Amino acid sequence: MKIARLLVFPLILLWLLAAQVSQAQNALLGTITDSPRQTLESLYTLSDRLDQRLESYQDTRSGRDYAAIIVLLDQLAHLFDLSDLPPALRAQAGAETVADTLDLLALRPALDLSQLPDVDAIPETGDYLYRIDGTPLRLQRISEGTRRGEVLFDSHSVSVLNRLGELDQRIDTTDELDGAQWSERLDQITGPLVPLWLTSAETVFGGKRILDTPAWKGAIAFGVLASVILVLILWHRLLIVVRRRGHLTQIWIRLLGPLAVIAASLWLSWYLVLELHLAGRLALIVQTVNVFVLHVACAWIAWIVIRGLFDRAATGLNRREDSIDVNMLRLIGQIVAAIVAAAIFASGAHALGLPVLSILAGFGIGGLAIALAIRPTFENLIGGFILYIDRPIRVGDFCAFGDQSGTVERIGVRSTQVRALDRTLISIPNAQFADMELINWAACDMMQIHTVLGLRYETNMETLRFVLAEIRKMMHAHPRIDNETIRVRFAGFGAHSLDIDLRVYAQTREWNDFYAIREDMLFRVGEIVERSGSAFAFPSQTLYMAPDDGLDEGRVGQAQQSVQAWRDKRKLPFPRFASGELQKVEGTLFYPPRGSPDFLADEEDMAAGTETLSTDTESAPKKPD
């Protein structure tokens, strides 16, 4: 039965709040505040209704009469300009301002409302201010906002009334009035759900007050607050037990904590403010703490939900926990959750009247100094984003950077960890790693085999041609060599060898497989060289002990006669050929040479299937006509 009541209390709270708002809005439609006379008429009319409801409630203690009292207090508070007060505290401060105003007006003779200015007696435009004689109260026309044009008690009057209210707490002015003060009558009132026997505690405390509130109400408030805190502690311990047993998912267990805090805060707000009807500074403290706790709990929920959603998205990627995708999604989730939580805190600060814009400006100036101090951390964070967006590497890729190489094991928010070939773990800051020249071996589609073979100089050209042809034939026949990328060419005359440049691509992406293919290919190349009768060259010096036959005198003489003939005909090609000589020899050689299967083939046939510098054929340079 007790649990049922606890569950019904929040529903009653919501019903009361909805009823109050609806009735207040409907009643305010009939409240006229276009002139000082109309505003004072509304004040007296509503105060008479409030007095009647208070007298009726003392006899009936019905929920209907109590809800009407709350609505009438809210209507009376709307006759005051409370814009200088924090939004979250306007309702409570407004009710106290109303009581102080009625007490102040009761100390002076009744106002003759017919003598007050009406709509036709005040200017239609411009600022307007009217002071009530014998009081510090002023009525001012609102010049901006949703209540523009209404004549209300101005913010200066509200601040003066608050000071007078504090003074009345220390000076007993009841004797000067015919009955009890309005502030005293409202202080003693409680909601219908507060048992009457609790109100008898007033005699125990002898009329003492705590923070402008009757001491007996303060004692009840502290007792209720202690009970709620105890219940929250027990609830927290119960959640720990449930989490260990695994009856609920992790995110639901984490949400039940802040949800319980919100429920407790709403219940306390309803019970202490509406039912127990706290007043004065104690009520303001309760409201302030309540608003703070509510916004903290909402920010807590936003943090849990947003991070949970991003964690769910990261888990759905089916990637390793230390992959950059998972880490980056979780980092983005933390940033988004922090921004939303900060926005909720800013909303709460605004509701409590804190200068949010000034605080943000102060954070901006201080944030610049902090940013300069933690600049390396920001650089690494941005470097992590760059690695995530560009994706030059991923976890598990083998890469080379600088003079190091290894397998990427983790890409974190601040640094990247690489397992080197010697099995040491290298940690590189993301900012530095993103600026490096990265070679990602895992991104290659094939792996290159490149080497230079050196044959002995005793090898004649025909034998060299045999070796080249056999190696090319072997490459094309190999099942793991890409035929379109085979390049085996006589590269030049080295210092001690005839150099053959060999470059092919193995059709694999695995290191062990690559080394096996390269090993097999080199074995076959060695067999071809051995079969040709040639041999590999190595740095050496050969001393020939034989008579020197000298140069071929016949061929030397023919060469000298040719040069002399060029001189006689003025065709010596130094420093350049004579005009027309190059045109005679241009294109007179055959390539490919005679005997080749490509002899007399055109350029298109020769270019088919060969490697190009660009896959874009349109961007390739064209041969001039």
XYZ file of C-alpha atoms in Angstrom:
625
model
C 0.000 0.000 0.000
C 2.827 2.377 0.798
C 4.503 1.599 -2.512
C 1.241 2.380 -4.327
C 1.073 5.759 -2.611
C 4.638 6.557 -3.586
C 3.794 5.741 -7.187
C 0.632 7.861 -7.060
C 2.392 10.938 -5.655
C 4.231 11.856 -8.916
C 0.973 11.422 -10.852
C -0.784 13.768 -8.439
C 2.096 16.224 -8.854
C 1.758 16.211 -12.630
C -2.019 16.615 -12.360
C -1.674 19.541 -9.972
C 0.899 21.263 -12.129
C -1.217 20.808 -15.263
C -4.326 22.054 -13.448
C -2.475 25.054 -12.072
C -1.110 26.070 -15.447
C -4.455 25.621 -17.186
C -6.468 27.497 -14.574
C -3.899 30.256 -14.253
C -3.815 30.820 -17.992
C -7.618 30.905 -18.202
C -7.862 33.285 -15.254
C -5.126 35.562 -16.592
C -7.180 36.077 -19.723
C -9.643 38.029 -17.582
C -6.913 39.953 -15.683
C -6.537 43.490 -17.035
C -3.258 45.388 -16.485
C -3.469 48.197 -19.028
C -3.358 50.990 -16.432
C -2.477 51.542 -12.751
C -6.191 51.493 -11.849
C -6.801 48.169 -13.590
C -3.661 46.592 -12.075
C -4.688 47.625 -8.513
C -8.258 46.474 -9.145
C -6.888 43.078 -10.222
C -4.710 42.989 -7.102
C -7.621 43.677 -4.725
C -10.000 41.358 -6.566
C -7.589 38.450 -6.541
C -6.601 39.072 -2.906
C -10.284 38.966 -1.884
C -10.671 35.646 -3.685
C -7.509 34.369 -2.043
C -8.797 35.378 1.394
C -12.046 33.528 0.769
C -10.207 30.406 -0.394
C -7.949 30.486 2.657
C -10.951 30.705 4.989
C -12.681 27.884 3.125
C -9.563 25.711 3.113
C -9.149 25.981 6.876
C -12.543 24.303 7.238
C -12.487 21.792 4.382
C -8.782 21.136 3.643
C -9.915 19.989 0.212
C -7.563 19.555 -2.692
C -9.763 21.768 -4.864
C -9.488 24.746 -2.502
C -5.731 24.251 -2.132
C -5.213 24.107 -5.908
C -7.261 27.318 -6.198
C -5.001 28.991 -3.617
C -1.892 28.035 -5.616
C -3.477 29.342 -8.822
C -4.529 32.633 -7.194
C -1.007 33.169 -5.855
C 0.340 32.555 -9.348
C -2.145 35.071 -10.799
C -1.175 37.667 -8.224
C 2.512 37.091 -8.960
C 1.821 37.900 -12.625
C 1.030 41.467 -11.560
C 4.744 41.974 -10.806
C 7.736 42.349 -13.084
C 9.872 39.398 -11.961
C 12.198 39.471 -14.974
C 15.229 40.312 -12.804
C 14.760 37.122 -10.770
C 16.090 33.718 -11.872
C 13.445 31.857 -13.929
C 13.528 28.802 -11.644
C 12.857 30.896 -8.528
C 10.191 33.276 -9.837
C 7.211 31.230 -8.649
C 8.422 31.006 -5.052
C 9.702 34.589 -4.923
C 6.506 35.823 -6.570
C 4.297 34.309 -3.868
C 6.359 35.965 -1.122
C 6.323 39.277 -2.993
C 2.532 39.089 -3.166
C 2.291 38.509 0.601
C 4.672 41.400 1.355
C 2.720 43.710 -0.954
C -0.600 42.901 0.658
C 0.934 43.389 4.113
C 2.363 46.754 3.065
C -0.925 47.992 1.610
C -2.766 46.855 4.755
C -0.627 49.261 6.851
C -1.937 52.346 5.006
C -5.455 53.647 4.351
C -7.324 51.924 1.565
C -6.614 53.347 -1.888
C -9.361 55.192 -3.765
C -9.126 53.362 -7.056
C -11.224 55.997 -8.814
C -8.433 58.483 -8.245
C -5.836 56.316 -9.958
C -4.942 56.895 -13.627
C -6.888 54.815 -16.101
C -6.095 53.947 -19.735
C -7.261 57.325 -21.075
C -5.077 59.198 -18.563
C -1.727 57.714 -19.552
C 0.211 58.377 -22.771
C -0.072 55.753 -25.489
C 3.662 55.682 -26.238
C 6.882 56.202 -24.346
C 7.927 55.222 -20.828
C 5.358 55.492 -18.063
C 5.901 55.245 -14.274
C 3.359 55.775 -11.452
C 4.213 55.778 -7.730
C 1.583 54.825 -5.130
C 1.449 57.541 -2.486
C 2.770 56.623 0.902
C 4.500 53.448 -0.354
C 7.708 52.569 -2.212
C 5.586 50.765 -4.783
C 5.823 51.834 -8.412
C 3.803 50.775 -11.428
C 5.638 50.828 -14.745
C 4.602 50.075 -18.299
C 6.628 47.187 -19.763
C 8.375 48.300 -22.958
C 9.594 44.971 -24.307
C 9.050 41.233 -24.182
C 5.885 39.148 -24.261
C 4.156 41.449 -21.722
C 4.862 44.638 -23.592
C 2.322 47.392 -22.857
C 1.150 46.012 -19.492
C 1.404 48.171 -16.365
C 2.981 46.071 -13.586
C 4.733 46.564 -10.260
C 8.314 47.172 -11.449
C 11.460 45.267 -10.513
C 12.519 48.047 -8.120
C 9.331 47.514 -6.119
C 10.015 43.767 -6.016
C 13.505 44.286 -4.569
C 12.164 46.793 -1.967
C 9.410 44.379 -0.957
C 11.936 41.578 -0.483
C 13.933 43.774 1.911
C 10.783 44.767 3.784
C 9.786 41.111 4.011
C 13.116 40.253 5.648
C 12.599 43.152 8.064
C 9.108 41.917 8.972
C 10.638 38.575 9.932
C 12.519 40.375 12.699
C 9.857 42.947 13.701
C 6.400 41.817 14.739
C 3.839 44.091 13.049
C 0.817 41.892 13.695
C -0.493 44.249 16.343
C -0.794 47.052 13.792
C -3.172 44.932 11.651
C -6.675 43.731 12.332
C -5.621 40.124 11.820
C -2.650 37.996 10.983
C -0.304 39.115 8.248
C -0.641 37.609 4.787
C 2.936 36.331 4.990
C 2.180 34.610 8.301
C -1.032 33.051 6.990
C 0.760 31.668 3.922
C 3.680 30.429 6.033
C 1.383 28.256 8.157
C -0.575 26.732 5.277
C 0.109 23.158 4.139
C -1.292 20.900 1.463
C -4.141 18.447 2.041
C -1.776 15.452 1.873
C 0.194 16.692 4.893
C -1.353 15.076 7.982
C -2.820 17.477 10.515
C -0.863 15.876 13.306
C 2.350 17.116 11.675
C 1.145 20.695 11.941
C 0.943 20.280 15.706
C 4.744 20.328 15.728
C 4.420 24.115 15.660
C 3.802 24.181 19.406
C 6.992 22.201 20.013
C 9.173 24.827 18.307
C 7.338 27.787 19.824
C 7.028 29.855 16.660
C 10.755 29.828 15.895
C 11.919 30.186 12.316
C 14.731 28.629 10.226
C 15.804 30.603 7.171
C 12.549 32.610 7.121
C 10.482 29.393 7.391
C 8.633 28.104 10.460
C 10.987 25.816 12.329
C 8.523 22.924 12.383
C 8.339 22.945 8.578
C 12.117 23.052 8.379
C 12.406 20.030 10.684
C 9.926 18.062 8.565
C 11.758 19.092 5.395
C 15.126 17.900 6.718
C 13.580 14.615 7.850
C 11.987 13.993 4.473
C 15.229 14.903 2.696
C 17.241 12.492 4.865
C 14.736 9.718 4.138
C 14.951 10.279 0.387
C 18.759 10.253 0.493
C 18.662 6.965 2.431
C 16.294 5.465 -0.172
C 18.618 6.540 -3.001
C 21.595 4.930 -1.263
C 19.684 1.654 -0.858
C 18.588 1.876 -4.503
C 22.202 2.307 -5.575
C 23.267 -0.785 -3.658
C 20.396 -2.750 -5.200
C 21.564 -1.740 -8.679
C 25.052 -3.008 -7.869
C 23.593 -6.408 -6.957
C 21.458 -6.478 -10.123
C 24.439 -5.565 -12.266
C 26.515 -8.381 -10.812
C 23.765 -10.905 -11.458
C 23.281 -9.611 -15.009
C 19.481 -9.384 -14.927
C 19.461 -6.188 -17.014
C 21.613 -4.781 -19.775
C 24.454 -2.520 -18.755
C 22.944 0.672 -20.207
C 19.620 0.140 -18.411
C 21.368 -0.404 -15.103
C 23.315 2.821 -15.589
C 20.121 4.721 -16.485
C 18.198 3.555 -13.418
C 20.476 5.610 -11.166
C 19.835 9.087 -12.673
C 16.190 8.219 -13.321
C 15.770 7.528 -9.612
C 17.454 10.847 -8.814
C 15.038 12.693 -11.139
C 12.028 10.927 -9.605
C 13.231 11.758 -6.090
C 13.906 15.379 -7.020
C 10.458 15.821 -8.574
C 8.812 14.209 -5.571
C 10.732 16.442 -3.148
C 9.874 19.518 -5.192
C 6.195 18.609 -5.103
C 6.083 17.627 -1.446
C 8.288 20.357 0.049
C 7.234 23.283 -2.136
C 3.598 22.535 -2.933
C 2.425 20.335 -0.074
C 4.581 21.431 2.863
C 4.654 24.934 1.349
C 8.086 26.064 2.463
C 8.758 29.793 2.406
C 11.599 32.272 2.616
C 15.230 31.484 2.070
C 14.782 27.799 2.875
C 12.308 27.456 -0.007
C 14.714 29.251 -2.345
C 17.555 26.952 -1.266
C 15.373 23.877 -1.841
C 14.366 25.143 -5.288
C 17.954 25.978 -6.215
C 19.253 22.565 -5.150
C 16.329 20.887 -6.891
C 17.040 22.648 -10.205
C 20.736 21.831 -9.900
C 20.094 18.146 -9.154
C 17.577 17.839 -12.000
C 19.987 19.260 -14.564
C 22.844 17.120 -13.271
C 20.660 14.011 -13.586
C 19.526 15.021 -17.099
C 23.138 15.616 -18.154
C 24.010 12.230 -16.620
C 21.278 10.527 -18.660
C 22.351 12.317 -21.851
C 25.952 11.199 -21.261
C 24.922 7.556 -20.747
C 22.489 7.426 -23.685
C 24.739 9.150 -26.243
C 27.812 7.136 -25.302
C 25.716 3.967 -25.302
C 24.456 4.677 -28.823
C 27.949 5.313 -30.131
C 29.266 2.215 -28.359
C 26.477 0.203 -29.978
C 27.441 1.637 -33.370
C 31.114 0.841 -32.737
C 30.245 -2.721 -31.740
C 28.179 -3.113 -34.910
C 31.267 -2.490 -37.049
C 32.564 -5.978 -36.168
C 36.049 -4.563 -35.795
C 38.728 -5.101 -33.207
C 38.316 -3.117 -30.013
C 41.611 -1.295 -30.643
C 40.848 -0.397 -34.268
C 40.744 3.245 -35.293
C 37.073 3.003 -36.335
C 35.980 1.828 -32.895
C 38.201 4.273 -31.025
C 37.178 7.218 -33.193
C 33.455 6.481 -32.900
C 33.770 6.299 -29.140
C 35.780 9.518 -29.084
C 33.100 11.277 -31.158
C 30.467 9.889 -28.793
C 32.320 11.331 -25.798
C 32.622 14.731 -27.488
C 28.925 14.823 -28.451
C 27.901 13.688 -24.962
C 30.104 16.365 -23.381
C 28.592 19.079 -25.611
C 25.016 18.008 -24.814
C 25.805 17.781 -21.089
C 27.403 21.257 -21.215
C 24.276 22.620 -22.934
C 22.091 21.107 -20.193
C 24.311 22.629 -17.499
C 24.142 25.997 -19.288
C 20.334 25.760 -19.306
C 20.328 25.028 -15.588
C 22.698 27.915 -14.911
C 20.401 30.245 -16.844
C 17.379 28.991 -14.872
C 19.237 29.811 -11.639
C 20.120 33.285 -12.875
C 23.821 32.755 -13.446
C 25.361 34.948 -16.187
C 25.967 32.183 -18.715
C 27.284 34.503 -21.421
C 29.775 36.127 -19.032
C 30.916 32.704 -17.837
C 31.384 31.544 -21.419
C 33.357 34.706 -22.212
C 35.557 34.036 -19.191
C 36.049 30.456 -20.307
C 36.964 31.755 -23.769
C 39.786 33.900 -22.390
C 40.938 31.235 -19.969
C 40.432 28.563 -22.591
C 42.984 30.270 -24.825
C 45.627 29.958 -22.126
C 44.636 26.346 -21.450
C 44.718 25.571 -25.174
C 48.253 26.911 -25.417
C 49.275 24.786 -22.450
C 47.793 21.565 -23.818
C 48.557 22.267 -27.469
C 50.422 18.949 -27.978
C 47.364 17.038 -26.759
C 45.128 18.874 -29.230
C 47.618 18.235 -32.016
C 47.576 14.511 -31.275
C 43.781 14.547 -31.117
C 43.574 16.242 -34.518
C 46.197 13.817 -35.837
C 43.936 10.953 -34.746
C 41.040 12.499 -36.685
C 43.281 12.820 -39.765
C 44.271 9.169 -39.530
C 40.598 8.264 -39.186
C 39.472 10.360 -42.182
C 42.352 9.633 -44.585
C 42.794 6.007 -43.450
C 46.381 5.631 -44.662
C 46.740 2.648 -42.324
C 44.570 0.378 -40.239
C 45.113 -1.904 -37.291
C 46.927 -5.034 -38.507
C 48.619 -3.322 -41.494
C 52.338 -3.705 -42.015
C 53.808 -0.290 -42.796
C 57.083 1.559 -43.037
C 57.651 5.032 -41.616
C 60.908 6.887 -41.376
C 63.618 4.294 -40.824
C 61.235 1.951 -38.962
C 58.691 -0.611 -40.044
C 56.241 -2.883 -38.309
C 52.627 -3.948 -37.808
C 50.084 -1.456 -36.468
C 48.578 -2.824 -33.269
C 46.559 0.103 -31.978
C 45.486 3.562 -33.136
C 44.396 5.512 -30.086
C 43.240 9.031 -29.407
C 46.727 10.266 -28.509
C 49.191 7.836 -30.082
C 49.624 4.926 -32.477
C 51.406 1.739 -31.405
C 53.424 -0.299 -33.916
C 55.008 -3.707 -33.309
C 58.458 -3.522 -34.932
C 60.235 -6.403 -36.660
C 62.367 -6.942 -33.564
C 59.080 -7.348 -31.583
C 59.514 -4.080 -29.696
C 56.470 -1.814 -29.346
C 56.900 1.651 -30.832
C 54.515 4.397 -29.641
C 54.294 7.388 -31.986
C 52.193 10.520 -31.230
C 49.384 10.880 -33.768
C 50.439 14.402 -34.763
C 53.934 13.149 -35.670
C 52.683 9.934 -37.259
C 50.190 11.773 -39.503
C 52.996 13.991 -40.870
C 55.288 11.065 -41.712
C 55.700 9.438 -45.108
C 53.786 6.199 -44.559
C 54.285 3.145 -46.765
C 51.391 0.766 -46.273
C 52.486 -2.642 -47.489
C 49.097 -4.117 -46.677
C 47.472 -1.886 -49.296
C 49.486 -3.318 -52.210
C 47.687 -5.610 -54.652
C 50.917 -7.412 -55.661
C 54.462 -7.488 -54.331
C 57.475 -6.455 -56.384
C 60.539 -8.615 -57.016
C 63.413 -6.458 -58.194
C 67.034 -7.421 -58.576
C 70.030 -6.780 -60.844
C 71.898 -9.794 -62.244
C 75.545 -9.372 -63.210
C 77.057 -11.708 -65.842
C 80.749 -11.991 -66.534
C 82.241 -9.818 -69.244
C 83.385 -12.911 -71.118
C 79.711 -13.505 -71.993
C 79.203 -12.649 -75.668
C 76.093 -10.838 -76.920
C 74.456 -13.948 -78.362
C 74.745 -15.747 -75.021
C 73.357 -12.667 -73.313
C 70.399 -12.707 -75.670
C 69.842 -16.387 -74.863
C 69.838 -15.677 -71.123
C 67.400 -12.774 -71.507
C 65.022 -14.782 -73.672
C 65.028 -17.816 -71.366
C 64.434 -15.721 -68.266
C 61.507 -13.936 -69.936
C 60.093 -17.269 -71.064
C 60.389 -18.642 -67.560
C 58.657 -15.576 -66.093
C 55.708 -15.890 -68.433
C 55.412 -19.568 -67.632
C 55.439 -19.033 -63.861
C 51.879 -19.286 -62.440
C 52.500 -16.776 -59.613
C 54.117 -14.015 -61.698
C 51.972 -11.286 -63.234
C 52.629 -11.532 -67.005
C 51.707 -7.918 -67.749
C 54.415 -6.498 -65.485
C 57.415 -8.645 -66.498
C 60.505 -6.583 -67.259
C 63.811 -8.384 -67.960
C 66.264 -6.144 -69.833
C 69.948 -5.714 -70.468
C 70.515 -2.606 -68.327
C 74.150 -1.626 -69.032
C 77.823 -2.282 -68.727
C 78.689 -2.302 -65.075
C 82.051 -1.870 -63.418
C 82.711 -5.587 -63.504
C 79.582 -7.157 -65.071
C 77.000 -7.094 -67.793
C 73.939 -5.948 -65.829
C 70.461 -7.407 -66.372
C 67.630 -5.486 -64.642
C 64.926 -7.885 -63.509
C 61.598 -6.551 -62.173
C 58.418 -8.578 -61.880
C 55.375 -8.681 -59.573
C 54.433 -11.710 -57.517
C 50.714 -12.352 -57.256
C 50.488 -12.402 -53.476
C 49.923 -10.111 -50.495
C 51.524 -12.316 -47.853
C 55.154 -11.978 -46.840
C 55.925 -15.688 -46.458
C 54.349 -16.461 -49.806
C 56.287 -13.606 -51.395
C 59.630 -14.869 -50.140
C 58.812 -18.383 -51.354
C 57.920 -17.126 -54.867
C 61.043 -14.988 -55.057
C 63.188 -17.901 -53.902
C 61.743 -20.190 -56.582
C 62.246 -17.561 -59.281
C 65.893 -16.987 -58.331
C 66.574 -20.735 -58.368
C 65.227 -20.923 -61.939
C 67.262 -17.876 -63.020
C 70.414 -19.485 -61.673
C 69.676 -22.688 -63.646
C 69.197 -20.656 -66.863
C 72.528 -18.858 -66.421
C 74.258 -22.151 -65.691
C 72.683 -23.763 -68.751
C 73.807 -20.878 -70.987
C 77.472 -21.486 -70.180
C 77.864 -18.039 -68.629
C 78.357 -17.246 -64.971
C 77.610 -14.563 -62.472
C 80.198 -11.861 -62.118
C 81.783 -10.760 -58.908
C 84.319 -8.004 -58.131
C 87.680 -9.381 -59.275
C 90.786 -8.636 -61.255
C 92.012 -10.976 -64.050
C 95.685 -10.896 -65.139
C 96.284 -12.203 -68.711
C 99.856 -13.426 -69.431
C 99.801 -13.381 -73.257
C 101.392 -11.401 -76.094
C 99.457 -8.237 -76.962
C 98.071 -8.390 -80.510
C 97.327 -4.683 -80.446
C 94.480 -3.073 -82.357
C 93.030 -4.122 -85.708
C 95.091 -1.977 -88.087
C 92.672 -2.470 -90.958
C 89.597 -1.300 -89.121
C 91.500 1.565 -87.502
C 92.591 2.782 -90.944
C 89.046 2.598 -92.292
C 87.801 4.692 -89.371
C 90.507 7.320 -89.954
C 89.710 7.521 -93.677
C 86.020 8.046 -92.889
C 86.815 10.931 -90.551
C 89.176 12.504 -93.120
C 86.450 12.258 -95.758
C 84.057 14.118 -93.419
C 86.684 16.851 -93.095
C 87.217 17.145 -96.813
C 83.489 17.400 -97.499
C 82.973 19.817 -94.568
C 80.638 17.290 -92.895
C 82.530 16.681 -89.665
C 79.669 16.217 -87.079
C 81.368 18.345 -84.446
C 79.987 20.254 -82.701
C 76.898 19.146 -84.670
C 75.813 17.361 -87.810
C 75.666 19.223 -91.071
C 72.288 20.339 -92.346
C 70.359 17.467 -93.882
C 72.603 14.681 -92.584
C 70.243 13.689 -89.800
C 67.304 13.511 -92.182
C 69.177 10.925 -94.252
C 69.699 8.528 -91.332
C 66.442 9.119 -89.489
C 64.396 5.895 -89.219
C 66.881 3.731 -91.165
C 67.312 1.197 -88.317
C 64.792 -1.520 -87.617
C 63.283 -1.933 -84.119
C 62.473 -4.550 -83.132
C 65.457 -6.043 -84.973
C 65.203 -8.502 -87.816
C 64.247 -11.968 -86.609
C 61.968 -10.673 -83.850
C 58.271 -11.729 -83.988
C 57.439 -8.002 -83.662
C 59.520 -7.043 -86.701
C 57.587 -4.552 -88.866
C 54.841 -4.188 -86.156
C 53.274 -0.711 -85.806
C 53.268 1.384 -82.616
C 49.773 0.410 -81.524
C 50.652 -3.289 -81.679
C 53.849 -2.643 -79.727
C 52.023 -0.637 -77.021
C 49.333 -3.277 -76.444
C 49.654 -4.916 -73.011
C 52.636 -2.822 -71.864
C 52.920 -0.755 -68.683
C 52.045 2.936 -68.790
C 52.821 5.811 -66.448
C 49.136 6.627 -66.047
C 45.916 4.652 -66.272
C 44.281 7.736 -67.785
C 44.866 7.301 -71.535
C 43.543 10.772 -72.293
C 46.214 12.437 -70.165
C 49.077 10.544 -71.849
C 51.199 12.684 -74.215
C 50.505 12.112 -77.889
C 53.124 11.698 -80.547
C 53.260 14.762 -82.789
C 52.136 14.332 -86.381
